[in-house]
Tab-separated table of C-alpha atoms in Angstrom:
chain	number	residue	atom	x	y	z
D	1	MET	CA	80.102	-16.540	16.326
D	2	ILE	CA	78.459	-19.681	17.068
D	3	PRO	CA	74.429	-19.276	16.763
D	4	SER	CA	72.336	-19.957	20.283
D	5	SER	CA	70.680	-23.222	18.591
D	6	GLY	CA	74.299	-24.261	17.953
D	7	LEU	CA	75.995	-23.238	21.092
D	8	SER	CA	72.800	-25.412	22.984
D	9	SER	CA	74.220	-28.364	20.926
D	10	SER	CA	77.427	-28.111	21.507
D	11	VAL	CA	77.169	-27.811	25.113
D	12	LEU	CA	75.166	-30.725	25.443
D	13	PRO	CA	77.890	-33.390	25.813
D	14	LEU	CA	79.710	-31.237	28.165
D	15	PHE	CA	76.368	-31.048	30.659
D	16	LEU	CA	75.930	-34.776	29.888
D	17	VAL	CA	79.615	-35.649	30.999
D	18	THR	CA	79.383	-33.639	34.017
D	19	LEU	CA	75.886	-34.961	34.812
D	20	ILE	CA	77.564	-38.291	34.437
D	21	ALA	CA	80.349	-37.618	36.872
D	22	SER	CA	78.125	-36.551	39.660
D	23	GLY	CA	76.511	-39.879	39.514
D	24	LEU	CA	79.868	-41.534	39.652
D	25	SER	CA	80.700	-39.383	42.437
D	26	GLY	CA	77.861	-40.269	44.165
D	27	ILE	CA	78.606	-44.092	43.382
D	28	LEU	CA	82.239	-43.767	44.410
D	29	TYR	CA	80.525	-42.115	47.730
D	30	LEU	CA	78.810	-45.533	48.682
D	31	HIS	CA	82.350	-47.461	49.073
D	32	PRO	CA	83.010	-47.745	52.807
D	33	ARG	CA	86.462	-46.751	52.451
D	34	ILE	CA	85.710	-43.341	51.170
D	35	PRO	CA	85.952	-40.622	53.911
D	36	LEU	CA	82.500	-39.153	54.756
D	37	GLY	CA	84.216	-35.654	54.344
D	38	PHE	CA	84.187	-36.636	50.571
D	39	VAL	CA	80.344	-35.444	50.709
D	40	ARG	CA	81.807	-31.942	50.073
D	41	VAL	CA	83.555	-32.778	47.337
D	42	HIS	CA	80.786	-34.403	46.003
D	43	ILE	CA	78.564	-31.546	46.602
D	44	LYS	CA	80.990	-29.499	44.314
D	45	ILE	CA	80.731	-32.066	41.322
D	46	VAL	CA	77.075	-31.807	41.483
D	47	ALA	CA	77.061	-28.188	41.485
D	48	ILE	CA	78.474	-27.893	37.800
D	49	PRO	CA	75.866	-29.348	35.638
D	50	PRO	CA	72.990	-26.838	36.954
D	51	LEU	CA	76.027	-23.977	36.183
D	52	ILE	CA	75.933	-25.008	32.631
D	53	SER	CA	72.357	-25.358	31.917
D	54	LEU	CA	71.874	-21.916	33.310
D	55	VAL	CA	74.502	-20.200	31.287
D	56	VAL	CA	73.135	-21.963	28.103
D	57	PHE	CA	69.596	-21.072	29.106
D	58	ALA	CA	70.561	-17.458	29.375
D	59	ILE	CA	72.154	-17.422	25.981
D	60	ILE	CA	69.588	-19.567	24.104
D	61	GLU	CA	67.483	-17.701	21.948
D	62	HIS	CA	66.186	-20.401	19.302
D	63	ASN	CA	65.129	-24.081	19.876
D	64	GLY	CA	67.473	-26.907	18.601
D	65	ILE	CA	67.332	-30.344	17.969
D	66	THR	CA	70.101	-32.278	18.552
D	67	GLY	CA	69.693	-36.034	18.073
D	68	LEU	CA	67.112	-37.619	20.406
D	69	PHE	CA	67.435	-34.113	22.589
D	70	TYR	CA	64.939	-31.013	22.333
D	71	LEU	CA	67.081	-28.378	23.624
D	72	ASP	CA	64.678	-25.348	23.762
D	73	SER	CA	64.755	-22.521	26.633
D	74	LEU	CA	61.901	-24.862	28.560
D	75	ALA	CA	64.258	-27.776	28.659
D	76	TRP	CA	67.239	-25.997	30.047
D	77	LEU	CA	64.787	-23.962	32.395
D	78	MET	CA	63.488	-27.180	33.968
D	79	ALA	CA	67.002	-28.662	33.967
D	80	PHE	CA	68.474	-25.765	35.613
D	81	PHE	CA	65.589	-25.666	38.095
D	82	VAL	CA	66.070	-29.458	39.193
D	83	LEU	CA	69.327	-29.567	39.411
D	84	THR	CA	69.381	-26.457	41.474
D	85	ILE	CA	66.949	-27.237	43.941
D	86	GLY	CA	68.540	-30.899	44.211
D	87	LEU	CA	72.108	-29.173	44.740
D	88	ILE	CA	70.502	-26.748	47.649
D	89	ILE	CA	68.597	-29.907	49.311
D	90	GLN	CA	71.794	-32.196	49.208
D	91	ARG	CA	73.777	-29.235	50.689
D	92	PHE	CA	71.260	-29.168	53.471
D	93	SER	CA	71.593	-32.714	54.034
D	94	VAL	CA	75.143	-32.743	54.513
D	95	ARG	CA	75.000	-32.031	58.383
D	96	TYR	CA	70.833	-32.806	58.635
D	97	LEU	CA	71.439	-36.596	57.978
D	98	MET	CA	74.850	-36.661	59.254
D	99	GLY	CA	74.673	-39.988	61.813
D	100	ASP	CA	71.893	-41.925	59.515
D	101	ARG	CA	72.881	-45.256	58.461
D	102	SER	CA	71.728	-44.713	55.243
D	103	TYR	CA	73.623	-41.528	54.716
D	104	ARG	CA	76.163	-42.490	51.883
D	105	LYS	CA	73.080	-44.212	50.285
D	106	TYR	CA	71.047	-40.926	50.187
D	107	PHE	CA	73.365	-38.993	48.356
D	108	ALA	CA	74.005	-41.590	45.664
D	109	LEU	CA	70.337	-42.046	45.149
D	110	PHE	CA	69.420	-38.057	45.175
D	111	THR	CA	72.194	-37.897	42.682
D	112	PHE	CA	70.811	-40.253	40.292
D	113	THR	CA	67.265	-39.168	40.510
D	114	THR	CA	67.453	-35.478	39.831
D	115	GLY	CA	69.741	-36.388	37.088
D	116	ALA	CA	67.253	-38.631	35.468
D	117	ALA	CA	64.589	-35.694	35.749
D	118	SER	CA	66.818	-33.424	34.214
D	119	VAL	CA	67.095	-35.599	31.265
D	120	THR	CA	63.667	-36.294	30.737
D	121	TRP	CA	62.869	-32.871	30.326
D	122	LEU	CA	65.841	-32.432	27.456
D	123	SER	CA	64.437	-35.432	25.743
D	124	GLY	CA	63.042	-34.954	22.089
D	125	ASP	CA	62.071	-38.349	21.696
D	126	PHE	CA	59.610	-40.234	23.267
D	127	ARG	CA	61.546	-43.163	24.053
D	128	LEU	CA	64.365	-41.410	25.929
D	129	MET	CA	61.848	-39.513	28.146
D	130	LEU	CA	59.946	-42.864	29.001
D	131	LEU	CA	63.390	-44.188	29.909
D	132	PHE	CA	64.362	-41.421	32.127
D	133	TRP	CA	61.187	-40.871	33.427
D	134	GLY	CA	60.934	-44.357	34.692
D	135	LEU	CA	64.507	-44.284	36.281
D	136	THR	CA	63.235	-40.760	38.177
D	137	LEU	CA	60.392	-42.717	39.244
D	138	ILE	CA	62.397	-45.535	40.556
D	139	GLY	CA	64.665	-43.281	42.207
D	140	LEU	CA	61.798	-41.624	44.109
D	141	ILE	CA	60.496	-44.615	45.197
D	142	LEU	CA	63.967	-46.058	46.282
D	143	LEU	CA	64.519	-42.854	48.452
D	144	ILE	CA	60.737	-43.115	49.777
D	145	ARG	CA	62.272	-46.839	50.953
D	146	LEU	CA	65.399	-45.419	52.315
D	147	ASN	CA	64.944	-46.830	55.621
D	148	LYS	CA	64.334	-50.212	54.423
D	149	VAL	CA	64.266	-51.810	57.856
D	150	TRP	CA	61.217	-49.792	58.505
D	151	LYS	CA	57.912	-51.576	57.718
D	152	ILE	CA	56.077	-48.452	57.237
D	153	ALA	CA	58.505	-47.004	54.544
D	154	ASN	CA	58.291	-50.560	52.735
D	155	GLU	CA	54.629	-49.791	52.449
D	156	ALA	CA	54.738	-46.486	51.230
D	157	ALA	CA	57.466	-47.369	48.699
D	158	LYS	CA	54.858	-50.098	47.624
D	159	GLY	CA	51.979	-48.364	46.974
D	160	SER	CA	53.932	-45.593	45.580
D	161	GLY	CA	55.171	-47.939	43.332
D	162	ARG	CA	52.041	-49.304	42.068
D	163	LEU	CA	50.603	-46.050	41.230
D	164	PHE	CA	54.020	-45.141	39.536
D	165	MET	CA	54.173	-47.895	37.298
D	166	LEU	CA	50.506	-47.209	35.962
D	167	SER	CA	51.162	-44.247	35.492
D	168	TRP	CA	54.136	-44.806	33.359
D	169	VAL	CA	52.674	-47.835	31.551
D	170	SER	CA	49.624	-45.165	30.828
D	171	LEU	CA	52.476	-42.932	29.277
D	172	LEU	CA	53.876	-45.710	27.474
D	173	LEU	CA	50.559	-46.504	25.633
D	174	ALA	CA	50.115	-42.837	24.686
D	175	THR	CA	53.325	-42.355	23.280
D	176	THR	CA	53.111	-45.767	21.328
D	177	TRP	CA	49.664	-44.636	20.184
D	178	LEU	CA	51.271	-41.667	18.998
D	179	TYR	CA	53.891	-43.385	17.196
D	180	GLN	CA	51.966	-45.829	15.444
D	181	VAL	CA	49.409	-42.941	14.179
D	182	THR	CA	52.136	-40.438	13.326
D	183	GLY	CA	55.163	-42.802	12.552
D	184	HIS	CA	57.696	-40.620	14.441
D	185	TRP	CA	59.106	-40.983	17.860
D	186	GLN	CA	60.335	-37.407	18.133
D	187	PHE	CA	58.308	-34.326	19.573
D	188	SER	CA	59.092	-32.142	16.781
D	189	LEU	CA	57.858	-34.510	13.905
D	190	SER	CA	54.768	-36.119	15.666
D	191	LEU	CA	53.058	-33.205	17.002
D	192	THR	CA	53.654	-30.911	14.002
D	193	ASP	CA	50.367	-29.891	12.198
D	194	GLU	CA	50.901	-32.540	9.418
D	195	GLY	CA	51.562	-35.282	12.115
D	196	LEU	CA	48.506	-34.092	14.050
D	197	TYR	CA	46.088	-34.137	10.846
D	198	GLN	CA	46.508	-37.750	11.043
D	199	ILE	CA	45.049	-38.289	14.102
D	200	GLY	CA	41.369	-39.160	14.536
D	201	LEU	CA	39.433	-37.578	16.804
D	202	TRP	CA	38.602	-41.066	18.648
D	203	GLU	CA	42.225	-41.836	18.590
D	204	ARG	CA	43.150	-38.041	19.849
D	205	THR	CA	40.784	-38.261	22.968
D	206	GLY	CA	42.138	-41.779	23.643
D	207	ILE	CA	46.021	-40.435	23.551
D	208	ASN	CA	44.962	-37.136	25.844
D	209	LEU	CA	42.995	-39.615	28.204
D	210	LEU	CA	46.062	-41.884	28.641
D	211	ILE	CA	48.116	-38.888	29.215
D	212	VAL	CA	46.069	-36.867	31.725
D	213	LEU	CA	46.098	-40.394	33.619
D	214	ALA	CA	50.001	-40.788	33.490
D	215	VAL	CA	50.054	-36.992	34.934
D	216	ILE	CA	47.537	-36.940	37.941
D	217	ILE	CA	49.161	-39.445	39.544
D	218	PRO	CA	52.310	-38.470	40.128
D	219	ALA	CA	50.836	-34.975	40.779
D	220	ALA	CA	48.974	-36.728	43.652
D	221	GLN	CA	45.425	-35.891	42.262
D	222	TRP	CA	42.279	-37.034	43.440
D	223	PRO	CA	41.807	-40.164	43.559
D	224	PHE	CA	45.301	-41.009	43.851
D	225	GLN	CA	46.135	-38.307	46.372
D	226	ARG	CA	46.862	-40.959	49.083
D	227	TRP	CA	50.599	-42.099	47.865
D	228	LEU	CA	51.820	-38.562	48.876
D	229	ILE	CA	50.312	-38.465	52.077
D	230	GLU	CA	51.874	-41.731	52.572
D	231	SER	CA	55.039	-40.965	52.089
D	232	VAL	CA	55.727	-38.383	54.472
D	233	VAL	CA	57.331	-41.577	56.248
D	234	ALA	CA	60.451	-40.405	53.779
D	235	PRO	CA	63.490	-38.108	55.210
D	236	THR	CA	62.383	-34.242	55.014
D	237	PRO	CA	64.693	-33.819	52.896
D	238	VAL	CA	63.409	-36.340	50.206
D	239	SER	CA	59.803	-34.815	51.105
D	240	ALA	CA	61.490	-31.272	50.010
D	241	ILE	CA	62.740	-32.512	46.422
D	242	MET	CA	59.414	-34.265	46.026
D	243	HIS	CA	57.247	-31.580	46.500
D	244	ALA	CA	59.691	-29.243	44.570
D	245	GLY	CA	60.940	-31.075	41.475
D	246	LEU	CA	59.134	-33.963	40.735
D	247	VAL	CA	55.360	-33.888	42.249
D	248	ASN	CA	54.859	-30.739	39.743
D	249	ALA	CA	56.015	-32.617	36.661
D	250	GLY	CA	52.651	-33.016	35.193
D	251	GLY	CA	52.966	-29.495	34.388
D	252	ILE	CA	55.684	-29.810	32.143
D	253	MET	CA	54.143	-33.119	30.316
D	254	LEU	CA	51.385	-31.534	29.440
D	255	ALA	CA	53.207	-28.500	27.930
D	256	ARG	CA	55.009	-30.851	25.818
D	257	PHE	CA	52.137	-32.772	24.714
D	258	SER	CA	49.998	-29.461	24.592
D	259	PRO	CA	49.488	-29.535	20.682
D	260	LEU	CA	47.475	-32.428	21.071
D	261	PHE	CA	44.671	-30.943	23.416
D	262	ASN	CA	42.423	-29.151	21.962
D	263	GLY	CA	39.389	-28.489	24.625
D	264	ASP	CA	38.154	-31.952	23.963
D	265	ILE	CA	36.439	-34.393	26.587
D	266	ALA	CA	40.139	-35.369	28.194
D	267	SER	CA	40.716	-31.526	28.572
D	268	ILE	CA	37.185	-31.372	30.316
D	269	ILE	CA	38.242	-34.432	32.514
D	270	LEU	CA	41.569	-33.343	33.457
D	271	LEU	CA	39.727	-29.991	34.686
D	272	MET	CA	37.133	-31.329	36.507
D	273	PHE	CA	39.635	-34.008	38.187
D	274	ALA	CA	41.962	-30.842	39.135
D	275	THR	CA	39.432	-28.617	40.615
D	276	ILE	CA	38.063	-31.530	43.013
D	277	SER	CA	42.050	-31.941	43.960
D	278	VAL	CA	42.249	-28.206	44.812
D	279	LEU	CA	38.684	-28.578	47.107
D	280	ILE	CA	40.345	-31.700	48.732
D	281	GLY	CA	43.784	-30.683	49.231
D	282	SER	CA	42.667	-27.555	50.556
D	283	GLY	CA	40.750	-29.034	53.312
D	284	ILE	CA	43.089	-31.464	54.177
D	285	SER	CA	45.646	-28.727	54.718
D	286	LEU	CA	43.323	-27.128	57.310
D	287	VAL	CA	42.351	-30.160	59.241
D	288	GLN	CA	45.376	-31.935	59.480
D	289	VAL	CA	47.753	-30.923	62.744
D	290	ASP	CA	50.858	-32.834	61.180
D	291	TYR	CA	52.765	-30.105	59.646
D	292	LYS	CA	54.397	-32.461	56.593
D	293	ARG	CA	50.421	-33.643	56.056
D	294	GLN	CA	49.434	-30.106	55.844
D	295	LEU	CA	52.097	-29.316	53.570
D	296	VAL	CA	50.940	-32.255	51.616
D	297	GLY	CA	47.424	-30.860	51.755
D	298	SER	CA	48.681	-27.809	50.133
D	299	THR	CA	50.908	-29.290	47.249
D	300	ILE	CA	47.584	-31.473	46.177
D	301	GLY	CA	45.774	-28.310	46.137
D	302	GLN	CA	48.309	-26.524	44.184
D	303	MET	CA	49.169	-29.264	41.740
D	304	GLY	CA	45.508	-28.912	41.103
D	305	PHE	CA	45.191	-25.628	40.590
D	306	MET	CA	48.465	-25.702	37.865
D	307	LEU	CA	46.562	-28.879	36.092
D	308	ILE	CA	43.622	-26.287	35.991
D	309	GLN	CA	45.918	-23.631	34.021
D	310	CYS	CA	47.286	-26.560	31.812
D	311	ALA	CA	43.607	-27.592	31.279
D	312	LEU	CA	43.007	-24.090	30.348
D	313	GLY	CA	45.575	-23.924	27.791
D	314	ALA	CA	47.579	-21.372	30.242
D	315	TYR	CA	50.897	-23.302	29.991
D	316	ILE	CA	53.310	-20.605	30.484
D	317	ALA	CA	51.332	-19.789	33.746
D	318	ALA	CA	51.452	-23.459	34.683
D	319	ILE	CA	55.113	-23.359	34.580
D	320	ILE	CA	55.715	-20.029	36.340
D	321	HIS	CA	53.230	-21.818	39.089
D	322	LEU	CA	55.432	-25.192	39.182
D	323	ILE	CA	58.431	-23.118	39.701
D	324	LEU	CA	57.321	-20.487	42.118
D	325	HIS	CA	55.601	-23.451	44.133
D	326	GLY	CA	58.658	-25.470	44.079
D	327	LEU	CA	60.672	-22.944	45.605
D	328	PHE	CA	57.952	-22.219	48.079
D	329	LYS	CA	57.379	-25.494	49.327
D	330	ALA	CA	61.124	-26.822	49.526
D	331	THR	CA	61.639	-23.758	51.491
D	332	LEU	CA	58.891	-24.641	54.107
D	333	PHE	CA	60.139	-28.034	54.089
D	334	LEU	CA	63.542	-27.423	55.011
D	335	GLN	CA	62.686	-25.399	57.579
D	336	ALA	CA	59.820	-28.211	59.155
D	337	GLY	CA	62.258	-28.353	62.272
D	338	SER	CA	61.588	-24.643	63.331
D	339	VAL	CA	58.014	-25.031	63.260
D	340	VAL	CA	57.942	-26.561	67.043
D	341	SER	CA	59.577	-23.525	68.384
D	342	SER	CA	57.315	-21.473	66.623
D	343	PHE	CA	54.581	-22.753	68.341
D	344	SER	CA	56.243	-22.152	71.878
D	345	GLN	CA	55.962	-18.561	70.979
D	346	PRO	CA	53.058	-16.498	72.523
D	347	SER	CA	50.853	-15.387	69.709
D	348	LEU	CA	50.378	-11.622	68.897
D	349	VAL	CA	46.834	-10.492	69.857
D	350	ARG	CA	45.795	-8.289	67.422
D	351	GLU	CA	42.962	-5.588	67.616
D	352	LYS	CA	39.614	-5.971	65.971
D	353	PRO	CA	40.213	-4.495	62.602
D	354	SER	CA	38.403	-1.656	60.906
D	355	ASN	CA	35.227	-2.376	58.814
D	356	VAL	CA	36.571	0.692	56.620
D	357	TRP	CA	39.992	-0.431	56.121
D	358	ILE	CA	38.309	-4.052	55.146
D	359	MET	CA	35.928	-2.425	52.951
D	360	VAL	CA	38.663	-0.177	50.907
D	361	GLY	CA	40.484	-3.845	50.492
D	362	ARG	CA	37.316	-5.260	48.762
D	363	VAL	CA	36.917	-2.559	46.828
D	364	LEU	CA	40.724	-2.578	45.670
D	365	GLY	CA	40.336	-6.509	44.779
D	366	LEU	CA	36.843	-5.934	43.018
D	367	VAL	CA	38.708	-3.404	40.777
D	368	LEU	CA	42.108	-5.224	40.040
D	369	GLY	CA	39.731	-8.419	39.147
D	370	THR	CA	37.494	-6.297	37.066
D	371	ALA	CA	40.918	-4.800	35.182
D	372	PHE	CA	42.217	-8.053	34.770
D	373	TRP	CA	39.221	-9.425	33.542
D	374	PHE	CA	38.795	-6.720	30.772
D	375	MET	CA	42.433	-7.602	29.237
D	376	GLU	CA	41.027	-10.511	27.530
D	377	PRO	CA	36.833	-10.863	28.510
D	378	GLY	CA	36.620	-13.816	26.245
D	379	ASP	CA	39.094	-16.139	28.028
D	380	GLY	CA	38.198	-18.678	30.821
D	381	TYR	CA	41.821	-18.715	32.289
D	382	GLN	CA	41.367	-15.033	32.444
D	383	LEU	CA	38.305	-15.236	34.247
D	384	ILE	CA	39.449	-17.395	36.835
D	385	SER	CA	42.616	-15.644	37.224
D	386	ALA	CA	40.682	-12.215	37.437
D	387	ILE	CA	38.820	-13.701	40.647
D	388	ILE	CA	41.459	-15.275	42.558
D	389	LEU	CA	43.715	-12.373	42.083
D	390	GLY	CA	40.997	-10.042	43.412
D	391	TRP	CA	40.296	-12.515	46.252
D	392	SER	CA	43.924	-12.485	47.010
D	393	LEU	CA	44.390	-8.902	47.272
D	394	SER	CA	41.091	-8.457	49.552
D	395	ILE	CA	42.742	-11.411	52.075
D	396	SER	CA	46.202	-9.972	52.000
D	397	TRP	CA	44.965	-6.187	52.270
D	398	THR	CA	43.254	-7.523	55.300
D	399	GLN	CA	45.970	-9.049	57.152
D	400	LEU	CA	48.781	-6.700	56.191
D	401	VAL	CA	46.786	-3.305	56.438
D	402	ALA	CA	42.975	-3.799	58.050
D	403	LEU	CA	44.656	-6.125	61.162
D	404	GLY	CA	47.595	-3.554	61.387
D	405	LYS	CA	47.965	-1.415	64.552
D	406	GLY	CA	49.222	2.255	63.654
D	407	ARG	CA	50.124	3.964	60.523
D	408	ILE	CA	53.472	2.909	60.303
D	409	VAL	CA	52.136	-1.176	60.377
D	410	ARG	CA	49.722	-0.012	57.736
D	411	ILE	CA	52.284	1.988	55.690
D	412	ALA	CA	54.348	-1.071	55.779
D	413	GLY	CA	51.704	-3.477	54.725
D	414	ILE	CA	50.790	-1.404	51.869
D	415	SER	CA	54.220	-1.061	50.553
D	416	ILE	CA	54.811	-5.072	50.992
D	417	LEU	CA	51.486	-5.442	48.848
D	418	GLY	CA	52.664	-3.046	46.357
D	419	GLY	CA	56.292	-4.646	46.245
D	420	ALA	CA	54.702	-8.148	45.382
D	421	THR	CA	52.264	-6.749	42.784
D	422	VAL	CA	55.667	-5.598	41.182
D	423	PHE	CA	57.528	-8.589	41.586
D	424	TYR	CA	54.556	-10.701	40.155
D	425	PHE	CA	54.138	-8.975	37.019
D	426	PHE	CA	57.901	-8.681	36.269
D	427	ILE	CA	58.405	-12.322	36.669
D	428	HIS	CA	55.068	-13.066	34.540
D	429	ASN	CA	56.566	-10.962	31.951
D	430	LEU	CA	59.991	-12.464	32.174
D	431	PHE	CA	59.071	-15.576	32.091
D	432	TYR	CA	56.440	-14.728	28.987
D	433	GLU	CA	59.685	-13.546	27.230
D	434	TRP	CA	61.817	-16.603	27.858
D	435	LEU	CA	59.298	-19.022	26.983
D	436	HIS	CA	56.586	-18.038	24.541
D	437	THR	CA	58.628	-19.602	21.592
D	438	SER	CA	58.720	-22.836	23.519
D	439	VAL	CA	55.212	-23.638	24.754
D	440	TYR	CA	52.325	-24.156	22.460
D	441	THR	CA	48.701	-22.451	23.475
D	442	SER	CA	46.094	-25.200	22.809
D	443	VAL	CA	42.463	-24.421	22.913
D	444	GLN	CA	40.391	-23.943	25.933
D	445	PRO	CA	37.198	-25.867	26.976
D	446	PRO	CA	33.662	-24.358	26.321
D	447	MET	CA	33.231	-21.201	28.643
D	448	PRO	CA	30.160	-23.184	30.004
D	449	VAL	CA	33.038	-25.659	31.286
D	450	VAL	CA	35.012	-22.818	32.995
D	451	ILE	CA	32.276	-21.505	34.655
D	452	ILE	CA	31.519	-24.642	36.383
D	453	VAL	CA	34.969	-25.061	37.616
D	454	LEU	CA	34.353	-21.715	38.932
D	455	SER	CA	31.226	-22.074	40.465
D	456	LEU	CA	32.813	-25.100	42.190
D	457	LEU	CA	35.745	-23.004	43.788
D	458	LEU	CA	33.611	-20.628	44.709
D	459	PHE	CA	31.355	-23.012	46.560
D	460	GLY	CA	34.262	-24.636	48.340
D	461	SER	CA	35.455	-21.353	49.526
D	462	SER	CA	32.082	-20.774	50.788
D	463	LEU	CA	31.641	-23.706	52.407
D	464	GLY	CA	35.004	-23.732	53.752
D	465	THR	CA	33.629	-19.897	55.519
D	466	TRP	CA	30.511	-21.341	56.891
D	467	ALA	CA	32.307	-24.298	58.553
D	468	VAL	CA	34.478	-21.676	60.464
D	469	ARG	CA	31.521	-20.063	61.538
D	470	ASN	CA	29.785	-23.318	62.616
D	471	ARG	CA	31.922	-25.446	64.155
D	472	SER	CA	29.489	-26.755	66.475
D	473	SER	CA	26.971	-27.730	64.149
D	474	GLY	CA	26.729	-31.804	63.042
D	475	SER	CA	27.547	-30.807	59.382
D	476	PHE	CA	30.795	-29.336	60.411
D	477	ALA	CA	31.544	-32.413	62.158
D	478	VAL	CA	30.427	-34.468	59.057
D	479	LEU	CA	32.774	-32.427	56.833
D	480	TYR	CA	35.707	-32.157	59.461
D	481	LEU	CA	35.626	-36.144	59.508
D	482	TRP	CA	35.564	-36.826	55.813
D	483	LEU	CA	38.734	-34.229	55.336
D	484	LEU	CA	40.830	-36.054	58.147
D	485	ARG	CA	40.006	-39.516	56.637
D	486	LEU	CA	40.525	-38.253	53.339
D	487	GLY	CA	44.120	-36.833	54.584
D	488	GLU	CA	44.926	-39.848	56.694
D	489	ALA	CA	47.233	-43.014	55.384
D	490	LYS	CA	46.165	-46.573	54.987
D	491	PRO	CA	45.750	-48.512	58.004
D	492	ARG	CA	48.774	-50.783	57.131
D	493	SER	CA	51.203	-47.780	56.351
D	494	VAL	CA	50.428	-46.333	59.850
D	495	GLU	CA	52.680	-47.660	62.833
D	496	SER	CA	52.154	-46.060	66.352
D	497	HIS	CA	55.378	-47.328	67.610
D	498	PRO	CA	58.152	-47.739	65.239
D	499	ASN	CA	59.147	-51.385	65.747
D	500	TYR	CA	62.778	-50.633	63.822
D	501	LEU	CA	63.910	-48.141	66.555
D	502	LYS	CA	64.119	-51.161	69.240
D	503	GLN	CA	67.438	-52.505	66.981
D	504	TYR	CA	69.425	-49.231	68.522
D	505	LEU	CA	68.186	-50.075	72.287
D	506	PRO	CA	71.122	-51.921	74.495
């Protein structure tokens, strides 16, 4: 019987062959003599690599190292996730993009980008990771400028390309510096206790700061959020894979480099930038009227919270967050076309909620948050999670129960909340069982820093509540216009009347 780690190593060549076959299928589809119907064959070929990664992930129990690859459960999980999301979006695009002049090129680039991303997370060598992460970013840039005759798409691609280059060079410097100190290019050798012992305090801080810079740019964190805002000119399926499988790459990257982070100044800086991004992203999503920009603002905020989890050492929670967020955000983008019809439906008039039911929800939220906090009272992440869980339960209770009309509606609301709670804890425990041997838990920043972050989040929430109740004030107007400005693209990336459409006119 083959051990799980041996199975992982033996299946790797088959996985890579099927990945190459899916890429060759995309290249073949570029030829104009290949019928358009071949895309369905291409989709079937693309479905093979995620199926293999799922089988290996379901069986693997131990970490395995094969040459340049580090084949643990996290690597196979992320390969399966990225390739599966890519498969679903490509299948959706078969009809969605039919008739687009870049139809053939789209499938080739999409397959190339998701394939390169999957190899990135299977990499156990810094050089291999750098190569394929760079190829992933190049593929993303080309997807953004898919309609290259449109000036705005070209501008968005150029802006993204400059920032991606800065991010990639920062990662290159960090890994090269790490190699110079430890003498190893492999994760499994350079990030051991022996390798980390060779890194001085200032060297570790410098490497960590470079990694933080490399992470916050593709995650569209403040002040680098504008590239994601301008990328909405890309086709909606491109936005779906961008938000679901590529923007959230920072969580995986930080999990891989987690032994380096020990609550030092780099972790604190990451925590502050992520906290600011949560507030800004939430504000942008509230003031924008464009649906895709609302989703962009939401992604900025969600990625900020994911990076807060990483900065607090909760890497497994961050992995859970990025996967669930990816599934949720991909769904929202793919159903973006139904938003117009939903606005045309008459809104339901709800009665004023009962104060008694609202108070019950707040008490339940307080009890849940307190109980969750007492499970690990010295843990900074536990404190933030306790407050967020309690607040979420209170809000959900108000929406699903307190605002419900009649006993049946309230019972249904309570049932939904109960089911969601069970599902949350089930998923949480399942992922911890899968990833506890693959993800390192680093030291958290000092508790005073955590309290400052928590205070900023509470201040932002209070400010939002105040703004909603004082819309006629001058302060609200200033805040609204500032958030609106943050959520707008640069003037050269905006075109009121797309000139490229003139070529289709008689």
